[in-house]
XYZ file of N, CA and C in Angstrom:
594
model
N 85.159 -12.375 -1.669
C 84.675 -13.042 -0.443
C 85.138 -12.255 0.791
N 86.300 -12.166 0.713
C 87.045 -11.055 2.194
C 86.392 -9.984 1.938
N 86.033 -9.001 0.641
C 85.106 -7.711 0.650
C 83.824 -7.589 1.191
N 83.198 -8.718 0.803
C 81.660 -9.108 2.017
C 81.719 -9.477 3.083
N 82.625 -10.483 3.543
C 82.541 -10.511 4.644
C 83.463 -9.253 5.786
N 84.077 -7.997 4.967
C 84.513 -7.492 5.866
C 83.419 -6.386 5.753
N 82.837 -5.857 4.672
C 81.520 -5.322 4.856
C 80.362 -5.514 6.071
N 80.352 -6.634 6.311
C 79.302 -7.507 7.190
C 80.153 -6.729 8.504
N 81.119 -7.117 8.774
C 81.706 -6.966 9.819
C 81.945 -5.691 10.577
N 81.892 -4.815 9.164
C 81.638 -2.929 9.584
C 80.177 -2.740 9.924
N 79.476 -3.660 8.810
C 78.150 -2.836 9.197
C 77.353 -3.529 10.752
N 78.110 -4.563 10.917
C 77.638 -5.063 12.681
C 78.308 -4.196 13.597
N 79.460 -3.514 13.489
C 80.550 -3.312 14.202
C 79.746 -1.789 14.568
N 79.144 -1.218 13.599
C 78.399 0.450 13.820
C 77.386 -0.195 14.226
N 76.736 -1.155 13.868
C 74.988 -1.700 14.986
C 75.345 -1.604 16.226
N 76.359 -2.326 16.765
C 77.100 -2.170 18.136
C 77.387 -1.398 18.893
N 77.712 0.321 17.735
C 78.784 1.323 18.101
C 77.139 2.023 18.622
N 76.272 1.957 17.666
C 75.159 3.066 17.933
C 74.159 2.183 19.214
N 74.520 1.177 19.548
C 73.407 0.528 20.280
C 74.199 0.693 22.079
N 75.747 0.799 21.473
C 76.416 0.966 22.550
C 76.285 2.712 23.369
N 76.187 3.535 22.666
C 75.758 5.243 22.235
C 74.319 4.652 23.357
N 73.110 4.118 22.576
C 72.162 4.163 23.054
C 71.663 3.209 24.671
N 72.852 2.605 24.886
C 73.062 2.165 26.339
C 73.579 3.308 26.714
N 73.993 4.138 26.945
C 74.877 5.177 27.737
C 73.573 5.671 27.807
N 73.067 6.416 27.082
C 71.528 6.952 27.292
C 70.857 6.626 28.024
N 70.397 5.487 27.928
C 69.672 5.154 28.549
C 69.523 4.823 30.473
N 71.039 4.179 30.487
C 71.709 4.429 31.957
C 71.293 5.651 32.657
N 71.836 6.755 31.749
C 71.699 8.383 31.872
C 70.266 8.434 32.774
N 69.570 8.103 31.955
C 68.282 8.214 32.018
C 67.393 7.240 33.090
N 68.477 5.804 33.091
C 67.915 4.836 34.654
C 68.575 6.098 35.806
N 69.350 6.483 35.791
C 69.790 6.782 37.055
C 69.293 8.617 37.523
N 68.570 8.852 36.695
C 67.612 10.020 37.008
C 66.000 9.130 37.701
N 65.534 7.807 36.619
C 64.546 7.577 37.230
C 64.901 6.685 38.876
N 65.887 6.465 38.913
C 66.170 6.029 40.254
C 66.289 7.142 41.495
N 67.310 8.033 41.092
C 66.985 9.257 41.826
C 65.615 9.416 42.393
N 64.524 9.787 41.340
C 62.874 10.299 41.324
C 62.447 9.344 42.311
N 63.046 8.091 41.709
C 61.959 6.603 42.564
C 62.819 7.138 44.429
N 63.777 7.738 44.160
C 64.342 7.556 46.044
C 63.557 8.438 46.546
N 63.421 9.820 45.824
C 62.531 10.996 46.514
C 61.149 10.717 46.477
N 60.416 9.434 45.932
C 59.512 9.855 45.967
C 59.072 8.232 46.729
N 59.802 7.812 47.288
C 60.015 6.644 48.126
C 59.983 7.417 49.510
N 60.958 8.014 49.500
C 61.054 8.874 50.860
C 59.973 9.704 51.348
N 59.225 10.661 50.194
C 58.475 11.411 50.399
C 57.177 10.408 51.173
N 57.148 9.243 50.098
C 55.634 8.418 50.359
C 55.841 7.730 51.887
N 57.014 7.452 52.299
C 57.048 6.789 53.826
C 56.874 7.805 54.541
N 57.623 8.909 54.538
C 57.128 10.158 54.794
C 55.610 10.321 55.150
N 54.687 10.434 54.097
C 53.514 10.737 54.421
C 52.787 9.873 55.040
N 53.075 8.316 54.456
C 52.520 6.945 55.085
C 52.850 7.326 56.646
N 53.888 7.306 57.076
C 54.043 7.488 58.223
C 53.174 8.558 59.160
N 52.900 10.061 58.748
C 51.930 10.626 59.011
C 50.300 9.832 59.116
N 50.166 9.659 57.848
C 48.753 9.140 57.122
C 48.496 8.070 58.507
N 49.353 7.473 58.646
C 48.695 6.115 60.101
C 48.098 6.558 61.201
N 49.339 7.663 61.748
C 49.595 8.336 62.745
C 47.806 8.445 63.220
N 47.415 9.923 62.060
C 46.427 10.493 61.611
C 44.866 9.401 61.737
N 45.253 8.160 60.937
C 44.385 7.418 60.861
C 43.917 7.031 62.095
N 44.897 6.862 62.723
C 45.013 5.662 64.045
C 44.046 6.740 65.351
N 44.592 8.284 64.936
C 44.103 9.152 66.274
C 42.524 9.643 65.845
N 42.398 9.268 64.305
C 40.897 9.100 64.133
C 39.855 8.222 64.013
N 40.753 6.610 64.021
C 39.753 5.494 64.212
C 39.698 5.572 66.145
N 40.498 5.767 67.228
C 40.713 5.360 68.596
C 40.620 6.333 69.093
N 41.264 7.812 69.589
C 41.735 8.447 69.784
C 40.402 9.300 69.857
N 39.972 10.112 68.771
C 39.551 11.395 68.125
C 37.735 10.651 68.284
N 37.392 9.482 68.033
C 36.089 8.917 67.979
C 35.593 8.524 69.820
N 36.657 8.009 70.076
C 36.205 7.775 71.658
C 35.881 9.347 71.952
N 36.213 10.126 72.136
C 36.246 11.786 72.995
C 35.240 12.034 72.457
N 34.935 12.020 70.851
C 33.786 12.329 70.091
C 32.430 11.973 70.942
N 32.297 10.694 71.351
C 31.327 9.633 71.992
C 30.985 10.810 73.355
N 32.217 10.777 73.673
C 31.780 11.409 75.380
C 31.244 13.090 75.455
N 31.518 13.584 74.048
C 31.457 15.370 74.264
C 29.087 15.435 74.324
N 29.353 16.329 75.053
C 27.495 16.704 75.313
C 27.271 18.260 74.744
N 26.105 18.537 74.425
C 26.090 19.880 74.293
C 25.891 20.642 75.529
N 26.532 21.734 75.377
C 26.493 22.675 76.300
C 27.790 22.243 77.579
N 28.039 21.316 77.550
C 28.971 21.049 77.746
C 30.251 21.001 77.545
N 31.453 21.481 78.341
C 32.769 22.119 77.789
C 33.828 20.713 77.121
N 34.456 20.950 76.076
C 35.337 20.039 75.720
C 36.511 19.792 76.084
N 36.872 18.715 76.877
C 38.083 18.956 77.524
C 39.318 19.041 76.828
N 39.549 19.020 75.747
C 40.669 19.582 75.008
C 40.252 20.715 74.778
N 39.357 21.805 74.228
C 39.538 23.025 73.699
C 38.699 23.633 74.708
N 37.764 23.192 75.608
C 37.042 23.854 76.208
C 35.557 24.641 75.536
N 35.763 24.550 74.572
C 34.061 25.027 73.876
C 32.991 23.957 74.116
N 31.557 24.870 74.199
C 30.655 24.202 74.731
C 30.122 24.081 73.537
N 30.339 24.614 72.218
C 29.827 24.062 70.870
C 30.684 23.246 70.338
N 30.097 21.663 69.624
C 30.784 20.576 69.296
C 30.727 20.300 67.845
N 31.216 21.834 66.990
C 31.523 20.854 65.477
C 31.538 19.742 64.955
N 33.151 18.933 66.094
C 33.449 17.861 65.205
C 32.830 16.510 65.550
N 31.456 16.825 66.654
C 30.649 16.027 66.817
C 30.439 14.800 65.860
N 30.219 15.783 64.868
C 29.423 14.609 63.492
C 30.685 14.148 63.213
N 30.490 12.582 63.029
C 31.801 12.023 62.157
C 31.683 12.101 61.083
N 30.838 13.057 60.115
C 31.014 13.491 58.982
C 32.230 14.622 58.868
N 32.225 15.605 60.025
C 33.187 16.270 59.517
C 34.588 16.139 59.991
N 34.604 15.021 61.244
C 36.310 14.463 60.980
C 36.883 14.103 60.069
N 35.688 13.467 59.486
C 35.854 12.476 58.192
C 36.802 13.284 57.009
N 35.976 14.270 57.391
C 36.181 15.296 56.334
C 37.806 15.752 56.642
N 38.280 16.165 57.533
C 39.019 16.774 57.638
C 40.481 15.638 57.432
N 40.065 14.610 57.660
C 40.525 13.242 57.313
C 41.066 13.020 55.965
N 40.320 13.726 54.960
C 40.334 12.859 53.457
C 41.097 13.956 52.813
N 41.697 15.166 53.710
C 42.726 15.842 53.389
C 44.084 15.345 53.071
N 44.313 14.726 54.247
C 45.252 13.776 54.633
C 45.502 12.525 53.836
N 44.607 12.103 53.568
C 44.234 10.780 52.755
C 44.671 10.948 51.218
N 44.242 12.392 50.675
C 44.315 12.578 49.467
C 45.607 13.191 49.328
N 46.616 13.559 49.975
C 48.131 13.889 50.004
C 48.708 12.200 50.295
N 47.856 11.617 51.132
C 48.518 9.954 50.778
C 48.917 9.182 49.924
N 47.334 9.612 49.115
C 47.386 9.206 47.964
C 47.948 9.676 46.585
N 48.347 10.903 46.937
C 49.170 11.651 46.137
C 50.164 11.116 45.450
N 50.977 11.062 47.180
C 52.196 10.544 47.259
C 52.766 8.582 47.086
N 51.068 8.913 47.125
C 51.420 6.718 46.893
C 51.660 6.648 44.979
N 50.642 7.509 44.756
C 50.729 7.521 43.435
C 51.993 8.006 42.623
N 52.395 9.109 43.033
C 53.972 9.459 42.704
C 54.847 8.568 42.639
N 55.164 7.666 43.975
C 56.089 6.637 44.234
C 55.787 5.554 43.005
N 54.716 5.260 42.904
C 53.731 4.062 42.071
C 54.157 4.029 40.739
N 54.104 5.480 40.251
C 54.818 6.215 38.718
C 56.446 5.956 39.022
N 57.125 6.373 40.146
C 58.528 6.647 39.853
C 59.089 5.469 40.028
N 58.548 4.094 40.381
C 58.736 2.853 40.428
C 58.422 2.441 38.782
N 57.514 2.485 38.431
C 57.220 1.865 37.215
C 58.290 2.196 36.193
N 58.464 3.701 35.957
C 59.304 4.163 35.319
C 60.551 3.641 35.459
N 61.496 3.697 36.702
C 62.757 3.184 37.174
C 62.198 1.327 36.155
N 61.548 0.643 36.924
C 61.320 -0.559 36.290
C 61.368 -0.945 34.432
N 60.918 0.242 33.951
C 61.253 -0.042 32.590
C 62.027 0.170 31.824
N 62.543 1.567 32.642
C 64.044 1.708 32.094
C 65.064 0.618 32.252
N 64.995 -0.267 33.781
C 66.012 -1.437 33.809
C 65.759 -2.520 32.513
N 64.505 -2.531 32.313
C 63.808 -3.559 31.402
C 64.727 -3.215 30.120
N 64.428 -2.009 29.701
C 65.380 -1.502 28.289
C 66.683 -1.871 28.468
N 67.480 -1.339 29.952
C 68.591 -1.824 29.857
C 69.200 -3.156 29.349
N 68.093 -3.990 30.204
C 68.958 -5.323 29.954
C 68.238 -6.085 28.779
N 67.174 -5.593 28.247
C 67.160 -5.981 26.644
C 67.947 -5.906 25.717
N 68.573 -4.415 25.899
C 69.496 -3.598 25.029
C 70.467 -4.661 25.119
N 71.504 -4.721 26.775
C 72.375 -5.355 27.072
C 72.371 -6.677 26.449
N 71.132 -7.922 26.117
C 71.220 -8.941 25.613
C 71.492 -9.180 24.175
N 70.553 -7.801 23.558
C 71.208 -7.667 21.805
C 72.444 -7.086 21.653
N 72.994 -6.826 22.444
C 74.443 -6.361 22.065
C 75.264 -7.295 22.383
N 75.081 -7.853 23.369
C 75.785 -9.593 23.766
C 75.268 -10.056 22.322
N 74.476 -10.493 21.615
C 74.239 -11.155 20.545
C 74.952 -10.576 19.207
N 74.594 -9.726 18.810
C 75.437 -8.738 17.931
C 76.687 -9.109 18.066
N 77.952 -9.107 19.354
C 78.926 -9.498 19.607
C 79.091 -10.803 19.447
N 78.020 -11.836 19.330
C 78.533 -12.964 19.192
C 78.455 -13.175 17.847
N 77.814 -12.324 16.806
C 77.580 -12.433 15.297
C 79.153 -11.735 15.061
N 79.786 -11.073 15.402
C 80.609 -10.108 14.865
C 81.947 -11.190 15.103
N 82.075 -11.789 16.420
C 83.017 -12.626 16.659
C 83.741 -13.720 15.739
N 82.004 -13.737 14.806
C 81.749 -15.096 13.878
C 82.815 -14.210 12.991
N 82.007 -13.400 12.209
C 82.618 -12.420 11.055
C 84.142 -12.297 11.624
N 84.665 -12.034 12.709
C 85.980 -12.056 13.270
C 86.662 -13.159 12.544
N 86.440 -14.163 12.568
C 86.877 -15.764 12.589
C 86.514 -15.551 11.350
N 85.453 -15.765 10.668
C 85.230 -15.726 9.211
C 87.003 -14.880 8.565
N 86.553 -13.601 8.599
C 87.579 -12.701 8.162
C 89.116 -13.363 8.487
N 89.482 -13.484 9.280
C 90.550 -14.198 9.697
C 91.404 -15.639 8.967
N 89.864 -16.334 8.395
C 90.235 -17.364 8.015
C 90.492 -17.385 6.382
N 89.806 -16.340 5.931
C 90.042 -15.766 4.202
C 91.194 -15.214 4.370
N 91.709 -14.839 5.266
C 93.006 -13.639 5.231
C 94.126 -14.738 6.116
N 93.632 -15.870 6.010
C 95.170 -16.548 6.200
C 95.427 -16.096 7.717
N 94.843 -15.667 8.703
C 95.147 -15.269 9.654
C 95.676 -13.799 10.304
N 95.696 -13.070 8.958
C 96.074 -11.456 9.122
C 94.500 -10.661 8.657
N 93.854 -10.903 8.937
C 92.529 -9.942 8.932
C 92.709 -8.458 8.337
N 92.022 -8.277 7.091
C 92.197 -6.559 6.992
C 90.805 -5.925 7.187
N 91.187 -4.827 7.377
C 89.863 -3.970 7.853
C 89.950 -2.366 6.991
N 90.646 -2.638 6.220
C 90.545 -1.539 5.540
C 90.042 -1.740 4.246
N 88.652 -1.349 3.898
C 88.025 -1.327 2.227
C 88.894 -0.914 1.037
N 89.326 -0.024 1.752
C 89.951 1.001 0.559
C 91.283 0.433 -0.692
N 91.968 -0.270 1.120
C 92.772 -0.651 0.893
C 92.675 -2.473 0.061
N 91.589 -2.715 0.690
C 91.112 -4.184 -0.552
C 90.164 -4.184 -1.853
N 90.221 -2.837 -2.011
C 89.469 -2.535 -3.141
C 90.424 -2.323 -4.530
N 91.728 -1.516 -3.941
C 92.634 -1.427 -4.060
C 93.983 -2.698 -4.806
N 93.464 -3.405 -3.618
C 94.154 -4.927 -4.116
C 93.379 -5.729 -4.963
N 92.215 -5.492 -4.865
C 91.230 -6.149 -6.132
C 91.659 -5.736 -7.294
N 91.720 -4.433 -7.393
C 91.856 -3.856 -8.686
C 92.977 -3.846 -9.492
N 94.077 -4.019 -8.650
C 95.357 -4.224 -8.701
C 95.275 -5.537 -9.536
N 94.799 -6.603 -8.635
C 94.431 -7.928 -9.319
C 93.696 -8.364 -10.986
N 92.843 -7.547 -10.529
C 92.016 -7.559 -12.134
C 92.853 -7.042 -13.081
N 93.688 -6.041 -12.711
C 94.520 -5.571 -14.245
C 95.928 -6.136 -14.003
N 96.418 -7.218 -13.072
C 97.210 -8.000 -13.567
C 96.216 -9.545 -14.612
N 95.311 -9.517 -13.627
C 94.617 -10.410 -14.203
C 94.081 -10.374 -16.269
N 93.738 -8.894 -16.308
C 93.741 -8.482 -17.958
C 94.661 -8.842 -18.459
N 96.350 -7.921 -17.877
C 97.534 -8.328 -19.017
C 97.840 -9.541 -19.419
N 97.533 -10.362 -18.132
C 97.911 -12.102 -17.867
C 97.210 -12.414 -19.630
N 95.934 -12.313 -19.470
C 94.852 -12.587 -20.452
C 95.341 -12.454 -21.442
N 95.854 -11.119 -21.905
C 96.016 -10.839 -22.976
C 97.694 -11.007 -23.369
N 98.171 -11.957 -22.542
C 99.355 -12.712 -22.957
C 99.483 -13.948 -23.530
N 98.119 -14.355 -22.310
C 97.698 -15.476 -22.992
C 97.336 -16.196 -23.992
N 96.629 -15.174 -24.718
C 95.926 -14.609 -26.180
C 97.090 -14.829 -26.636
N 97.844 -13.678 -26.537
C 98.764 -13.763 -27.343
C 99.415 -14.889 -27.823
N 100.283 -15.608 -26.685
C 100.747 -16.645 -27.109
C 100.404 -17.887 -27.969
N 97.988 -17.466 -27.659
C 97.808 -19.149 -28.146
C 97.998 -18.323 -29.738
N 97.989 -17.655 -30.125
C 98.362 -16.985 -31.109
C 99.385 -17.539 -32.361
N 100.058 -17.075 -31.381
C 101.546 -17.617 -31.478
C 101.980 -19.268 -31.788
N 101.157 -19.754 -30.739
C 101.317 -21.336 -30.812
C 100.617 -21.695 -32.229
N 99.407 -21.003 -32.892
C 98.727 -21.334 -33.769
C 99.361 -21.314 -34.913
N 100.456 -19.800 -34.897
C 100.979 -20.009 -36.292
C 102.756 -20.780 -36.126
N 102.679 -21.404 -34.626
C 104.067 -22.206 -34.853
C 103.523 -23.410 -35.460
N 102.244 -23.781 -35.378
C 101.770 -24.918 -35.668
C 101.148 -25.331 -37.223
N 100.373 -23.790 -37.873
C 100.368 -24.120 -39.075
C 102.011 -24.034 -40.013
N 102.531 -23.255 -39.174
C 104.265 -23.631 -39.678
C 104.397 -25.275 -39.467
N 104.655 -25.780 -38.667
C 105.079 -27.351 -38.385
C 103.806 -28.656 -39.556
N 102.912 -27.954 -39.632
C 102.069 -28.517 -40.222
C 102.608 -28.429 -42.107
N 103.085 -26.768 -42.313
C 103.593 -26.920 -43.482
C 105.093 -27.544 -43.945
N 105.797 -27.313 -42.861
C 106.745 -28.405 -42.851
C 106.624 -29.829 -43.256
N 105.909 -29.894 -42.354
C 105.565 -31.651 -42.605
C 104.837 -32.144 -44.121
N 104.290 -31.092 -45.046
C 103.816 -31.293 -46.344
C 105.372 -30.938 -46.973
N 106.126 -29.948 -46.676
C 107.323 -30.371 -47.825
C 108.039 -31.034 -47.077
N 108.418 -31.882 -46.251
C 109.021 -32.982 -45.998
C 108.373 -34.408 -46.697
């Protein structure tokens, strides 16, 4: 009974050891995707912050002046009397440059969030089966404890040892036993022949 249940108790005790191994990892590994999620947090306010800027001087800004430029007429920011960016097709255009480094960078952040997010997820899954595991092992603690009279062993070798020890006191015992009913048998057909010559 103490050999199984201290079995039980090794083989929870390495579930623990390797799950504990595979929390360190994984930490390892939250605190790179946290890193990624800061740079790429920074980078995306970064560009957001541009991207408005940009937006704002091409919805107000860049469309009013647009309205007022004539041909042949000089532009009062650059002074040319030819008006490219006339068409709001090609602000537009020059726009979705900007837009698509926005979106770049929204998307980056978007990934280095998700990632950071599932690694915490693993963490504290991990963290709850190993809280559980510990509360199975605690049992086996107490179990073990209570077969062993309160001195717990943890060494196989050494109760394999005492088993065996046991069993071959346990043989000689046997075969004393034998012996004696033996013994008792022929004190008894003695007492039995007694009692015919008496």
């Amino acid at each position: 009974r103490v050999k199984q249940i201290l079995n039980d108790y090794l083989n929870k005790k390495q579930i623990i050891d390797n799950k504990l191994v595979e929390l360190n990892n994984l930490k390892k590994h939250f605190n790179i995707c946290e890193s990624d999620f800061q740079a790429a947090k920074t980078a995306f306010e970064a560009k957001d912050t541009e991207y408005q800027i940009q937006k704002n001087m091409v919805a107000d800004f860049m469309k009013s002046l647009r309205a007022k430029l004539e041909g042949g007429k000089p532009c009062p920011l650059c002074g040319s009397t030819t008006h490219q960016y006339h068409d709001e097709n090609v602000v537009n255009s020059l726009f979705s440059t900007i837009e698509k480094a926005w979106n770049e960078a929204r998307n980056a952040f978007e990934k280095a969030k998700d990632e950071k997010n599932k690694a915490e997820g693993e963490i504290n899954l991990l963290n709850k089966s190993i809280e559980n595991e510990q509360k199975l092992l605690n049992n086996l603690f107490n179990n073990l404890s209570d077969e062993c009279n309160g001195k717990p062993v943890y060494d196989l070798e050494r109760l394999d040892k005492g088993l065996n020890d046991c069993e071959s006191k346990i043989s000689i015992e046997k075969t004393k036993i034998s012996e004696i009913n033996e013994k008792k048998e022929a004190v008894k057909a003695i007492q039995d022949e007694l009692k015919q010559l008496q």
